[in-house]
Amino acid sequence: MQFAWSYKTNYLNAVCNIFHQEGSWAEVVSGFEYDKAIDNGVAGSKIIFNGPNKSEEDLKKAIKNDSLIHIDHLEELYSLIFLAEELKKRPKVAIRVNMDTGIYPMWDRFGFNYENGQAWDALNKIMISKKLDLVGLHCHIGTFMLSPNAYAIAAFKLTDLAINIEKKYSHYIKYIDLGGGFASKNTLKGSFLPGIDTNPSIDEYAEVISSALINSALNPEHLPTLILESGRALIDDAGYLLGSVIANKRLSAGKRATILDFGVNLLFTSFWYEHKITPAQEFTHYSEDTVLYGPLCMNIDVIRENINLPLLNKGDQVVAHCVGAYNVTQWMQFITLRPKIVLIDLDEKVHIIKDNETNQTMVSLEKLPEHLKKIDLK
Amino acid sequence: MKIKKNIAISDSGFIFNPSTGESFTVNPIGVEIITLLKEDKVKEDIKKQILDKYQTEDIVFEKDYYDFVGMLNHYHLAETNEEEES
Amino acid sequence: MKKKKVNIAVTGLNATDNPGPGVPVIRALHDSEFFDVRIIGLSYESLEPGIYMHDLVDKTYQIPYPSAGKESLLQRLEYINGIEKIDVLIPNFDAELYSFMKLENELKYMGIHTFLPTFDQFEERHKINLSEFGKKYKIKVPFAKAINSIHEIYSLTPEFTYPVVVKGKYYDAYIAYNPEQVLTHFNKIASKWGTPIIIQQFIYGSEYNVIALGDGKGNTIGAVPMRKQFITDKGKAWAGIAIDEKELLKMTTRLIKNTKWRGGMELELMKTQENEYYLLEINPRIPAWVYLAVGAGQNLPEALVKLALGIEVEPYTTFNVGKMFIRYSYDLIVDLSEFEQISTYGEL
């Protein structure tokens, strides 16, 4: 069993290195993320390179470093065969397989389909080419999966491919990578019950996956390593966003509205989660239904459409929970600057792991044409 | 600002509007303010009384009072001017 | 015989035109020859009629909505139990069952017994899984599909022929005769209960229901089939008759045997012109017409309380065929002070 830290979930170096220190490999989906992993000191052979957009330069680097390249489409497969000849090196590859696991929506845009035989065709092309070293099989069946059983179906379909490869080519697959998609304790919008009550625990996923693999027809002498690319399930619940109340107002229909100093610019995930928001100081037990707005001068800047909160005053502080995943990678520099991030270690020591943005950080890449340098508004 | 004569409020904070059948609940400070309003106290008296009794600032009282009275108006619990005249 | 004193908490006090089972369950418990019951009502809203039926309900407490999460529910129940010493709790809403099932062990630790289906039983019979369920237990079910998006509506044909039934995850079912109606119902249900929405082939026929109680070991403690005689515009039975239909009883006992069903259940079936039964839904709780079973000789709520307390129960094998229930509405006269009491203090 091997974890690979999903960089896109949260690629602050301090966070990546927490997981690398714990033994996690790196899972990256772009040249930018790949270089970040290398800079963090991850050995090339411990980087899994996923995604539909790997440039030729990216692929060359990955081949030279013995990284695990997960092929997304045929164009990439042919490029790899070509580059293998050019570099005189056998790239280590896996294919990404998409499949029906009974989950809606079915993710069929990445990789090769299992049911219609695309995946099996691609595997044959790899084996027959003899140019590529087929080391693994990969899938990533969806995001925020609330039904653990889908992983059992995925495990079954990947092992089926592994067994057929073994039968036809006497070649043993070294690993099966079931990707990620495990739910955190957040509540998806539109859910009737809170996520903390209903979302499957890690134990439930583990139980389903391990029994599916143990009960499969895989040769126990050559059991492949199980790789998981968990990101959100490991970091979401560890992240908090601290903010304060800017103002309160009444909307035309009498509903209470509270404006906070963070909005969708910082809390991108509020587009799909109903984040838990709690006051950070003593409060009364009298509460009121409130809409929580962010500070942007944009109508879409809504953190919670409706939340029952004690009455907050200007300057009161609030905490948004479960924000560790997909925010510090997707947040936007829009209208205002982004705040610093701190890490609290096991001894409760506080470390700044990213500083406040300044105007200088934002304009440092800008260039002003000569004729626009002078303005006269004195 | 006056509360309609027929509005009943109990110590529990339960407000009943007998002419519409609507009911509301308010917190203890709301009970105090409505009781004072029903005694025809004007805003300055109410402010003095609340500021004497509780440790709070002028501006906080202003904001909260404005919001609260706004809600009383919104739910038609306050006298409108015409009614006052009649 | 001296009756055994028990404190029983019951939800579902909404005896409205789409009634919850709470009030009839309470009536059944008061009829018991075995128990002397004190009834603690648990309500969500201040206008649930059961709250004001003081001859049936001794004390009512408001509890938080399931959407507030099981932690707030547990805290509230701890408070109530501190006063009332609840022996048995009978939840009666589909939407709240999940939370109570999750709290089963905590409740037991507090001395509160329940008798609920297991998570596997609860999930397996879920509307979304009904097709699989039918296959597994060899019961005919209407063709159905869960859809998540309105874009799927226009491609429902030719898999389906109109009319179809549009159903919510927990509640609500509407008949739709064309895609536009499906769209309307989809939006209405999705905004209330979320997606997926279940599209079920409409089956023509007459409606039959079965109430049953399983002991969790595969035995049927009681079962009464009923034919709806009068149906309200919400599709609820306003009158029904206990019938002697061996096939339905056989189906029920087989189902309970194979699933080892634990707790009360209701099977909703449609009988076609060809005399075939299609299972439309399994409700994992006692239905609102339970008092017909009591009137016909099977006090299933009493039996459920015994099972919850670990008291041996002799299964019911007969009932009075031809007993009918005719529902009526009744206007309770209530003082404002009572409404104030429950709305402001959450207790009455």
Short mmCIF file of C-alpha atoms in Angstrom, two decimals, chain A:
data_model
loop_
_atom_site.label_atom_id
_atom_site.label_comp_id
_atom_site.label_asym_id
_atom_site.label_seq_id
_atom_site.Cartn_x
_atom_site.Cartn_y
_atom_site.Cartn_z
CA MET A 1 0.00 0.00 0.00
CA GLN A 2 1.38 3.38 -1.03
CA PHE A 3 -0.05 6.91 -0.81
CA ALA A 4 0.70 9.55 -3.41
CA TRP A 5 -0.02 13.12 -2.31
CA SER A 6 -2.41 14.76 -4.75
CA TYR A 7 -0.66 18.07 -5.42
CA LYS A 8 -3.67 19.86 -6.90
CA THR A 9 -5.59 19.45 -3.64
CA ASN A 10 -3.13 21.62 -1.76
CA TYR A 11 0.37 22.24 -3.08
CA LEU A 12 1.75 24.55 -0.43
CA ASN A 13 5.24 23.15 0.01
CA ALA A 14 4.83 22.83 3.77
CA VAL A 15 1.71 20.73 3.30
CA CYS A 16 3.29 18.56 0.59
CA ASN A 17 6.28 17.92 2.80
CA ILE A 18 4.14 16.85 5.74
CA PHE A 19 2.85 14.05 3.54
CA HIS A 20 6.25 13.33 1.96
CA GLN A 21 7.71 13.01 5.46
CA GLU A 22 5.01 10.47 6.20
CA GLY A 23 6.13 8.51 3.14
CA SER A 24 3.65 9.74 0.52
CA TRP A 25 4.84 9.87 -3.07
CA ALA A 26 3.71 12.77 -5.28
CA GLU A 27 0.79 12.72 -7.70
CA VAL A 28 0.93 15.59 -10.18
CA VAL A 29 -1.12 16.65 -13.19
CA SER A 30 1.04 19.32 -14.88
CA GLY A 31 4.62 20.30 -15.57
CA PHE A 32 4.29 22.99 -12.92
CA GLU A 33 3.27 20.49 -10.27
CA TYR A 34 5.91 18.03 -11.48
CA ASP A 35 8.70 20.60 -11.00
CA LYS A 36 7.28 21.50 -7.61
CA ALA A 37 7.53 17.87 -6.49
CA ILE A 38 11.12 17.62 -7.78
CA ASP A 39 11.98 20.88 -5.97
CA ASN A 40 10.48 19.42 -2.80
CA GLY A 41 13.03 16.62 -3.10
CA VAL A 42 10.77 13.80 -4.28
CA ALA A 43 12.68 11.20 -6.31
CA GLY A 44 11.51 11.07 -9.94
CA SER A 45 10.62 7.40 -9.57
CA LYS A 46 8.18 8.37 -6.80
CA ILE A 47 6.22 10.84 -8.87
CA ILE A 48 3.00 9.78 -10.56
CA PHE A 49 2.28 11.95 -13.57
CA ASN A 50 -1.45 12.10 -14.38
CA GLY A 51 -3.64 14.29 -16.50
CA PRO A 52 -4.50 14.96 -20.13
CA ASN A 53 -1.96 17.77 -20.65
CA LYS A 54 1.66 16.64 -20.56
CA SER A 55 3.89 18.49 -23.04
CA GLU A 56 6.67 16.74 -24.88
CA GLU A 57 9.14 18.48 -22.60
CA ASP A 58 7.23 17.23 -19.56
CA LEU A 59 7.24 13.69 -20.90
CA LYS A 60 10.96 13.74 -21.64
CA LYS A 61 11.71 14.90 -18.15
CA ALA A 62 9.47 12.23 -16.68
CA ILE A 63 11.03 9.50 -18.81
CA LYS A 64 14.56 10.52 -17.83
CA ASN A 65 13.57 10.60 -14.15
CA ASP A 66 11.87 7.15 -14.27
CA SER A 67 8.59 8.70 -13.18
CA LEU A 68 5.33 6.79 -13.46
CA ILE A 69 3.49 8.18 -16.47
CA HIS A 70 -0.25 7.52 -16.49
CA ILE A 71 -1.39 7.67 -20.09
CA ASP A 72 -4.62 9.56 -20.69
CA HIS A 73 -5.15 9.22 -24.46
CA LEU A 74 -3.73 7.61 -27.59
CA GLU A 75 -1.86 10.75 -28.69
CA GLU A 76 0.16 10.48 -25.52
CA LEU A 77 0.70 6.75 -25.99
CA TYR A 78 2.16 7.32 -29.46
CA SER A 79 4.28 10.25 -28.25
CA LEU A 80 5.73 8.02 -25.55
CA ILE A 81 6.61 5.28 -28.04
CA PHE A 82 8.31 7.91 -30.20
CA LEU A 83 10.17 9.48 -27.28
CA ALA A 84 11.27 6.07 -26.00
CA GLU A 85 13.06 5.50 -29.28
CA GLU A 86 14.53 8.97 -29.29
CA LEU A 87 15.77 8.79 -25.71
CA LYS A 88 16.67 5.08 -25.87
CA LYS A 89 14.88 4.55 -22.58
CA ARG A 90 11.79 2.50 -21.64
CA PRO A 91 9.27 4.84 -20.01
CA LYS A 92 7.45 3.40 -17.00
CA VAL A 93 3.77 3.68 -17.79
CA ALA A 94 0.27 2.87 -16.65
CA ILE A 95 -2.98 3.67 -18.38
CA ARG A 96 -5.83 5.51 -16.84
CA VAL A 97 -9.03 3.49 -17.18
CA ASN A 98 -12.53 4.96 -16.99
CA MET A 99 -15.50 2.77 -16.25
CA ASP A 100 -19.08 2.45 -15.12
CA THR A 101 -19.12 1.94 -11.36
CA GLY A 102 -22.80 2.74 -11.00
CA ILE A 103 -21.99 6.32 -10.11
CA TYR A 104 -23.51 9.42 -11.63
CA PRO A 105 -21.98 11.21 -13.39
CA MET A 106 -19.67 8.62 -14.92
CA TRP A 107 -16.26 10.15 -15.56
CA ASP A 108 -15.48 9.01 -19.08
CA ARG A 109 -13.46 11.99 -20.28
CA PHE A 110 -10.16 10.82 -18.79
CA GLY A 111 -8.30 7.73 -19.92
CA PHE A 112 -9.56 4.71 -21.80
CA ASN A 113 -12.94 3.08 -21.34
CA TYR A 114 -13.15 -0.37 -19.78
CA GLU A 115 -16.57 -1.47 -21.00
CA ASN A 116 -16.09 -0.77 -24.71
CA GLY A 117 -12.64 -2.37 -24.87
CA GLN A 118 -10.60 0.85 -25.38
CA ALA A 119 -8.57 0.10 -22.27
CA TRP A 120 -7.76 -3.43 -23.37
CA ASP A 121 -6.77 -2.13 -26.84
CA ALA A 122 -4.44 0.44 -25.32
CA LEU A 123 -2.84 -2.20 -23.11
CA ASN A 124 -2.24 -4.43 -26.12
CA LYS A 125 -0.66 -1.52 -28.02
CA ILE A 126 1.70 -0.93 -25.10
CA MET A 127 2.64 -4.59 -24.73
CA ILE A 128 3.09 -5.19 -28.45
CA SER A 129 5.19 -2.04 -28.92
CA LYS A 130 7.73 -3.43 -26.45
CA LYS A 131 8.94 0.16 -26.07
CA LEU A 132 7.08 0.90 -22.85
CA ASP A 133 7.30 -0.75 -19.44
CA LEU A 134 3.71 -1.35 -18.30
CA VAL A 135 4.00 -1.12 -14.52
CA GLY A 136 0.50 -0.20 -13.39
CA LEU A 137 -3.18 0.36 -13.94
CA HIS A 138 -4.91 3.49 -12.83
CA CYS A 139 -8.43 4.79 -12.42
CA HIS A 140 -10.07 7.72 -10.69
CA ILE A 141 -13.79 7.11 -10.70
CA GLY A 142 -15.12 10.46 -9.53
CA THR A 143 -15.02 13.05 -6.81
CA PHE A 144 -16.56 13.12 -3.34
CA MET A 145 -17.76 9.53 -3.70
CA LEU A 146 -20.47 8.80 -1.16
CA SER A 147 -20.84 5.16 -2.06
CA PRO A 148 -17.77 3.08 -1.08
CA ASN A 149 -19.01 0.14 -3.12
CA ALA A 150 -18.07 1.93 -6.36
CA TYR A 151 -14.41 1.34 -5.40
CA ALA A 152 -15.05 -2.39 -5.19
CA ILE A 153 -16.38 -2.33 -8.76
CA ALA A 154 -13.37 -0.27 -9.87
CA ALA A 155 -10.95 -2.65 -8.13
CA PHE A 156 -12.67 -5.61 -9.78
CA LYS A 157 -12.42 -4.09 -13.26
CA LEU A 158 -8.74 -3.15 -12.88
CA THR A 159 -7.81 -6.57 -11.51
CA ASP A 160 -9.66 -8.13 -14.43
CA LEU A 161 -7.38 -6.20 -16.81
CA ALA A 162 -4.32 -7.17 -14.77
CA ILE A 163 -5.27 -10.85 -14.92
CA ASN A 164 -5.79 -10.72 -18.68
CA ILE A 165 -2.39 -9.08 -19.16
CA GLU A 166 -0.86 -11.78 -17.01
CA LYS A 167 -2.58 -14.54 -19.03
CA LYS A 168 -1.72 -13.13 -22.43
CA TYR A 169 1.80 -11.79 -21.86
CA SER A 170 2.93 -13.46 -18.60
CA HIS A 171 3.53 -9.93 -17.40
CA TYR A 172 2.76 -8.93 -13.84
CA ILE A 173 1.37 -5.48 -13.13
CA LYS A 174 3.32 -3.92 -10.24
CA TYR A 175 0.61 -1.67 -8.90
CA ILE A 176 -3.05 -0.85 -9.04
CA ASP A 177 -3.81 2.82 -8.47
CA LEU A 178 -7.41 3.47 -7.46
CA GLY A 179 -6.96 7.23 -7.46
CA GLY A 180 -8.80 9.37 -4.93
CA GLY A 181 -12.22 10.92 -4.63
CA PHE A 182 -12.80 9.94 -1.00
CA ALA A 183 -15.21 12.28 0.77
CA SER A 184 -14.23 14.55 3.63
CA LYS A 185 -16.72 15.59 6.31
CA ASN A 186 -18.01 18.53 4.30
CA THR A 187 -21.68 18.79 3.32
CA LEU A 188 -22.43 18.95 -0.38
CA LYS A 189 -24.99 21.53 -1.45
CA GLY A 190 -28.41 19.96 -1.83
CA SER A 191 -27.78 17.27 0.80
CA PHE A 192 -30.57 16.76 3.27
CA LEU A 193 -28.38 15.44 6.10
CA PRO A 194 -25.02 16.93 7.18
CA GLY A 195 -21.92 15.31 5.69
CA ILE A 196 -20.43 14.61 9.10
CA ASP A 197 -23.29 12.16 9.77
CA THR A 198 -23.56 10.50 6.39
CA ASN A 199 -20.24 10.55 4.53
CA PRO A 200 -18.42 7.21 4.62
CA SER A 201 -15.44 6.95 6.95
CA ILE A 202 -11.97 6.01 5.71
CA ASP A 203 -12.49 2.61 7.38
CA GLU A 204 -15.52 1.94 5.20
CA TYR A 205 -13.59 2.71 1.99
CA ALA A 206 -10.63 0.65 3.19
CA GLU A 207 -12.80 -2.33 4.05
CA VAL A 208 -14.45 -2.36 0.63
CA ILE A 209 -11.21 -1.90 -1.32
CA SER A 210 -9.14 -4.41 0.60
CA SER A 211 -11.80 -7.11 0.49
CA ALA A 212 -12.31 -6.53 -3.25
CA LEU A 213 -8.57 -7.03 -3.87
CA ILE A 214 -8.19 -9.98 -1.52
CA ASN A 215 -11.21 -11.73 -3.01
CA SER A 216 -10.12 -11.06 -6.59
CA ALA A 217 -8.60 -13.70 -8.85
CA LEU A 218 -5.15 -12.07 -8.59
CA ASN A 219 -2.29 -14.45 -7.97
CA PRO A 220 -1.43 -13.98 -4.27
CA GLU A 221 2.26 -14.55 -5.10
CA HIS A 222 2.25 -11.51 -7.34
CA LEU A 223 -0.17 -9.16 -5.59
CA PRO A 224 0.27 -5.66 -7.00
CA THR A 225 0.84 -2.73 -4.64
CA LEU A 226 -2.27 -0.66 -3.99
CA ILE A 227 -1.72 3.05 -4.61
CA LEU A 228 -4.19 5.71 -3.44
CA GLU A 229 -4.04 9.35 -4.46
CA SER A 230 -5.93 10.77 -1.50
CA GLY A 231 -5.86 14.51 -1.16
CA ARG A 232 -9.09 15.93 0.14
CA ALA A 233 -9.84 13.13 2.61
CA LEU A 234 -6.46 13.79 4.29
CA ILE A 235 -6.34 17.58 4.34
CA ASP A 236 -9.85 19.06 4.07
CA ASP A 237 -10.82 18.68 7.71
CA ALA A 238 -7.45 20.11 8.84
CA GLY A 239 -7.93 23.50 7.21
CA TYR A 240 -9.73 26.46 8.75
CA LEU A 241 -10.33 29.93 7.40
CA LEU A 242 -10.50 32.72 9.97
CA GLY A 243 -12.37 35.88 9.15
CA SER A 244 -14.41 38.66 10.66
CA VAL A 245 -17.71 40.41 10.27
CA ILE A 246 -17.67 43.58 8.20
CA ALA A 247 -21.31 44.54 8.59
CA ASN A 248 -24.87 43.37 9.10
CA LYS A 249 -27.90 44.44 7.16
CA ARG A 250 -31.52 43.63 6.49
CA LEU A 251 -32.54 42.60 3.00
CA SER A 252 -35.74 43.96 1.53
CA ALA A 253 -37.78 40.95 2.68
CA GLY A 254 -36.52 41.28 6.25
CA LYS A 255 -33.89 38.56 6.06
CA ARG A 256 -30.72 39.13 8.01
CA ALA A 257 -27.50 39.37 6.00
CA THR A 258 -23.97 39.36 7.35
CA ILE A 259 -21.00 40.49 5.26
CA LEU A 260 -17.72 38.72 6.01
CA ASP A 261 -14.21 39.67 4.99
CA PHE A 262 -13.78 36.46 3.01
CA GLY A 263 -15.80 35.40 0.00
CA VAL A 264 -15.70 33.04 -2.96
CA ASN A 265 -12.34 34.57 -3.86
CA LEU A 266 -10.80 32.78 -0.87
CA LEU A 267 -13.35 30.05 -0.23
CA PHE A 268 -13.76 28.69 -3.73
CA THR A 269 -15.28 25.47 -2.39
CA SER A 270 -18.33 27.34 -1.13
CA PHE A 271 -19.61 26.95 -4.70
CA TRP A 272 -20.31 23.28 -3.92
CA TYR A 273 -20.16 22.84 -0.13
CA GLU A 274 -22.28 24.19 2.63
CA HIS A 275 -19.31 25.00 4.81
CA LYS A 276 -19.80 24.92 8.53
CA ILE A 277 -19.27 28.45 9.88
CA THR A 278 -19.05 29.11 13.61
CA PRO A 279 -18.53 32.22 15.75
CA ALA A 280 -15.11 32.43 17.40
CA GLN A 281 -16.17 34.20 20.57
CA GLU A 282 -18.91 33.80 23.16
CA PHE A 283 -22.39 34.14 21.73
CA THR A 284 -25.97 34.07 22.91
CA HIS A 285 -28.22 31.10 22.23
CA TYR A 286 -30.59 33.38 20.32
CA SER A 287 -30.07 32.78 16.65
CA GLU A 288 -31.53 33.87 13.36
CA ASP A 289 -31.52 32.62 9.78
CA THR A 290 -28.87 34.60 7.98
CA VAL A 291 -27.32 34.82 4.54
CA LEU A 292 -23.54 35.10 4.58
CA TYR A 293 -22.00 37.31 1.93
CA GLY A 294 -18.38 37.77 1.04
CA PRO A 295 -16.74 41.20 0.65
CA LEU A 296 -16.59 41.27 -3.16
CA CYS A 297 -18.65 43.74 -5.10
CA MET A 298 -20.15 40.83 -7.04
CA ASN A 299 -23.61 39.34 -6.69
CA ILE A 300 -22.34 35.75 -6.81
CA ASP A 301 -20.21 36.26 -3.72
CA VAL A 302 -22.31 34.18 -1.31
CA ILE A 303 -20.73 31.90 1.29
CA ARG A 304 -23.97 30.43 2.69
CA GLU A 305 -27.45 31.05 1.28
CA ASN A 306 -28.98 30.27 4.62
CA ILE A 307 -27.43 29.45 7.95
CA ASN A 308 -28.78 29.69 11.45
CA LEU A 309 -26.28 31.77 13.41
CA PRO A 310 -26.22 33.70 16.65
CA LEU A 311 -26.32 37.43 16.03
CA LEU A 312 -22.83 38.65 15.21
CA ASN A 313 -21.55 42.19 15.52
CA LYS A 314 -19.11 44.10 13.38
CA GLY A 315 -15.60 42.90 14.13
CA ASP A 316 -16.72 39.53 15.55
CA GLN A 317 -14.64 36.66 14.29
CA VAL A 318 -15.84 33.52 12.58
CA VAL A 319 -14.30 30.22 11.55
CA ALA A 320 -15.04 28.36 8.31
CA HIS A 321 -14.41 24.64 8.78
CA CYS A 322 -13.07 21.94 6.47
CA VAL A 323 -11.39 24.25 3.97
CA GLY A 324 -8.04 22.44 3.61
CA ALA A 325 -8.69 20.99 0.16
CA TYR A 326 -8.96 22.79 -3.19
CA ASN A 327 -8.96 26.28 -1.72
CA VAL A 328 -5.34 27.37 -1.54
CA THR A 329 -4.91 25.95 -5.05
CA GLN A 330 -8.05 27.40 -6.59
CA TRP A 331 -8.52 30.68 -4.77
CA MET A 332 -8.34 33.80 -6.86
CA GLN A 333 -6.56 37.06 -6.63
CA PHE A 334 -9.65 39.03 -7.45
CA ILE A 335 -10.53 42.52 -6.19
CA THR A 336 -8.43 42.04 -3.09
CA LEU A 337 -5.28 40.32 -1.88
CA ARG A 338 -5.00 36.89 -0.34
CA PRO A 339 -4.04 36.39 3.31
CA LYS A 340 -1.20 34.49 4.90
CA ILE A 341 -1.43 30.85 5.88
CA VAL A 342 -0.13 29.43 9.13
CA LEU A 343 0.55 25.90 10.19
CA ILE A 344 0.13 24.80 13.78
CA ASP A 345 2.44 21.91 14.59
CA LEU A 346 1.97 19.10 17.11
CA ASP A 347 3.56 21.24 19.84
CA GLU A 348 1.03 23.99 19.04
CA LYS A 349 3.80 26.13 17.60
CA VAL A 350 2.64 28.46 14.84
CA HIS A 351 4.58 28.69 11.57
CA ILE A 352 3.85 31.07 8.71
CA ILE A 353 3.88 28.88 5.56
CA LYS A 354 2.72 31.53 3.10
CA ASP A 355 2.91 35.27 3.50
CA ASN A 356 0.37 37.96 2.78
CA GLU A 357 0.21 38.99 -0.82
CA THR A 358 1.14 42.61 -1.48
CA ASN A 359 0.43 44.92 -4.40
CA GLN A 360 4.05 44.34 -5.33
CA THR A 361 3.56 40.54 -5.63
CA MET A 362 0.65 41.14 -7.93
CA VAL A 363 2.24 43.70 -10.24
CA SER A 364 5.73 42.23 -10.34
CA LEU A 365 5.00 40.38 -13.59
CA GLU A 366 3.19 43.24 -15.24
CA LYS A 367 4.84 45.36 -17.91
CA LEU A 368 3.75 48.89 -18.81
CA PRO A 369 4.28 50.02 -22.42
CA GLU A 370 6.29 53.22 -22.70
CA HIS A 371 3.41 55.32 -24.06
CA LEU A 372 1.20 54.42 -21.09
CA LYS A 373 3.66 55.36 -18.42
CA LYS A 374 2.68 58.95 -18.19
CA ILE A 375 -0.75 60.02 -17.02
CA ASP A 376 -1.88 63.45 -16.07
CA LEU A 377 -4.63 63.46 -13.48
CA LYS A 378 -3.17 65.92 -11.07
#
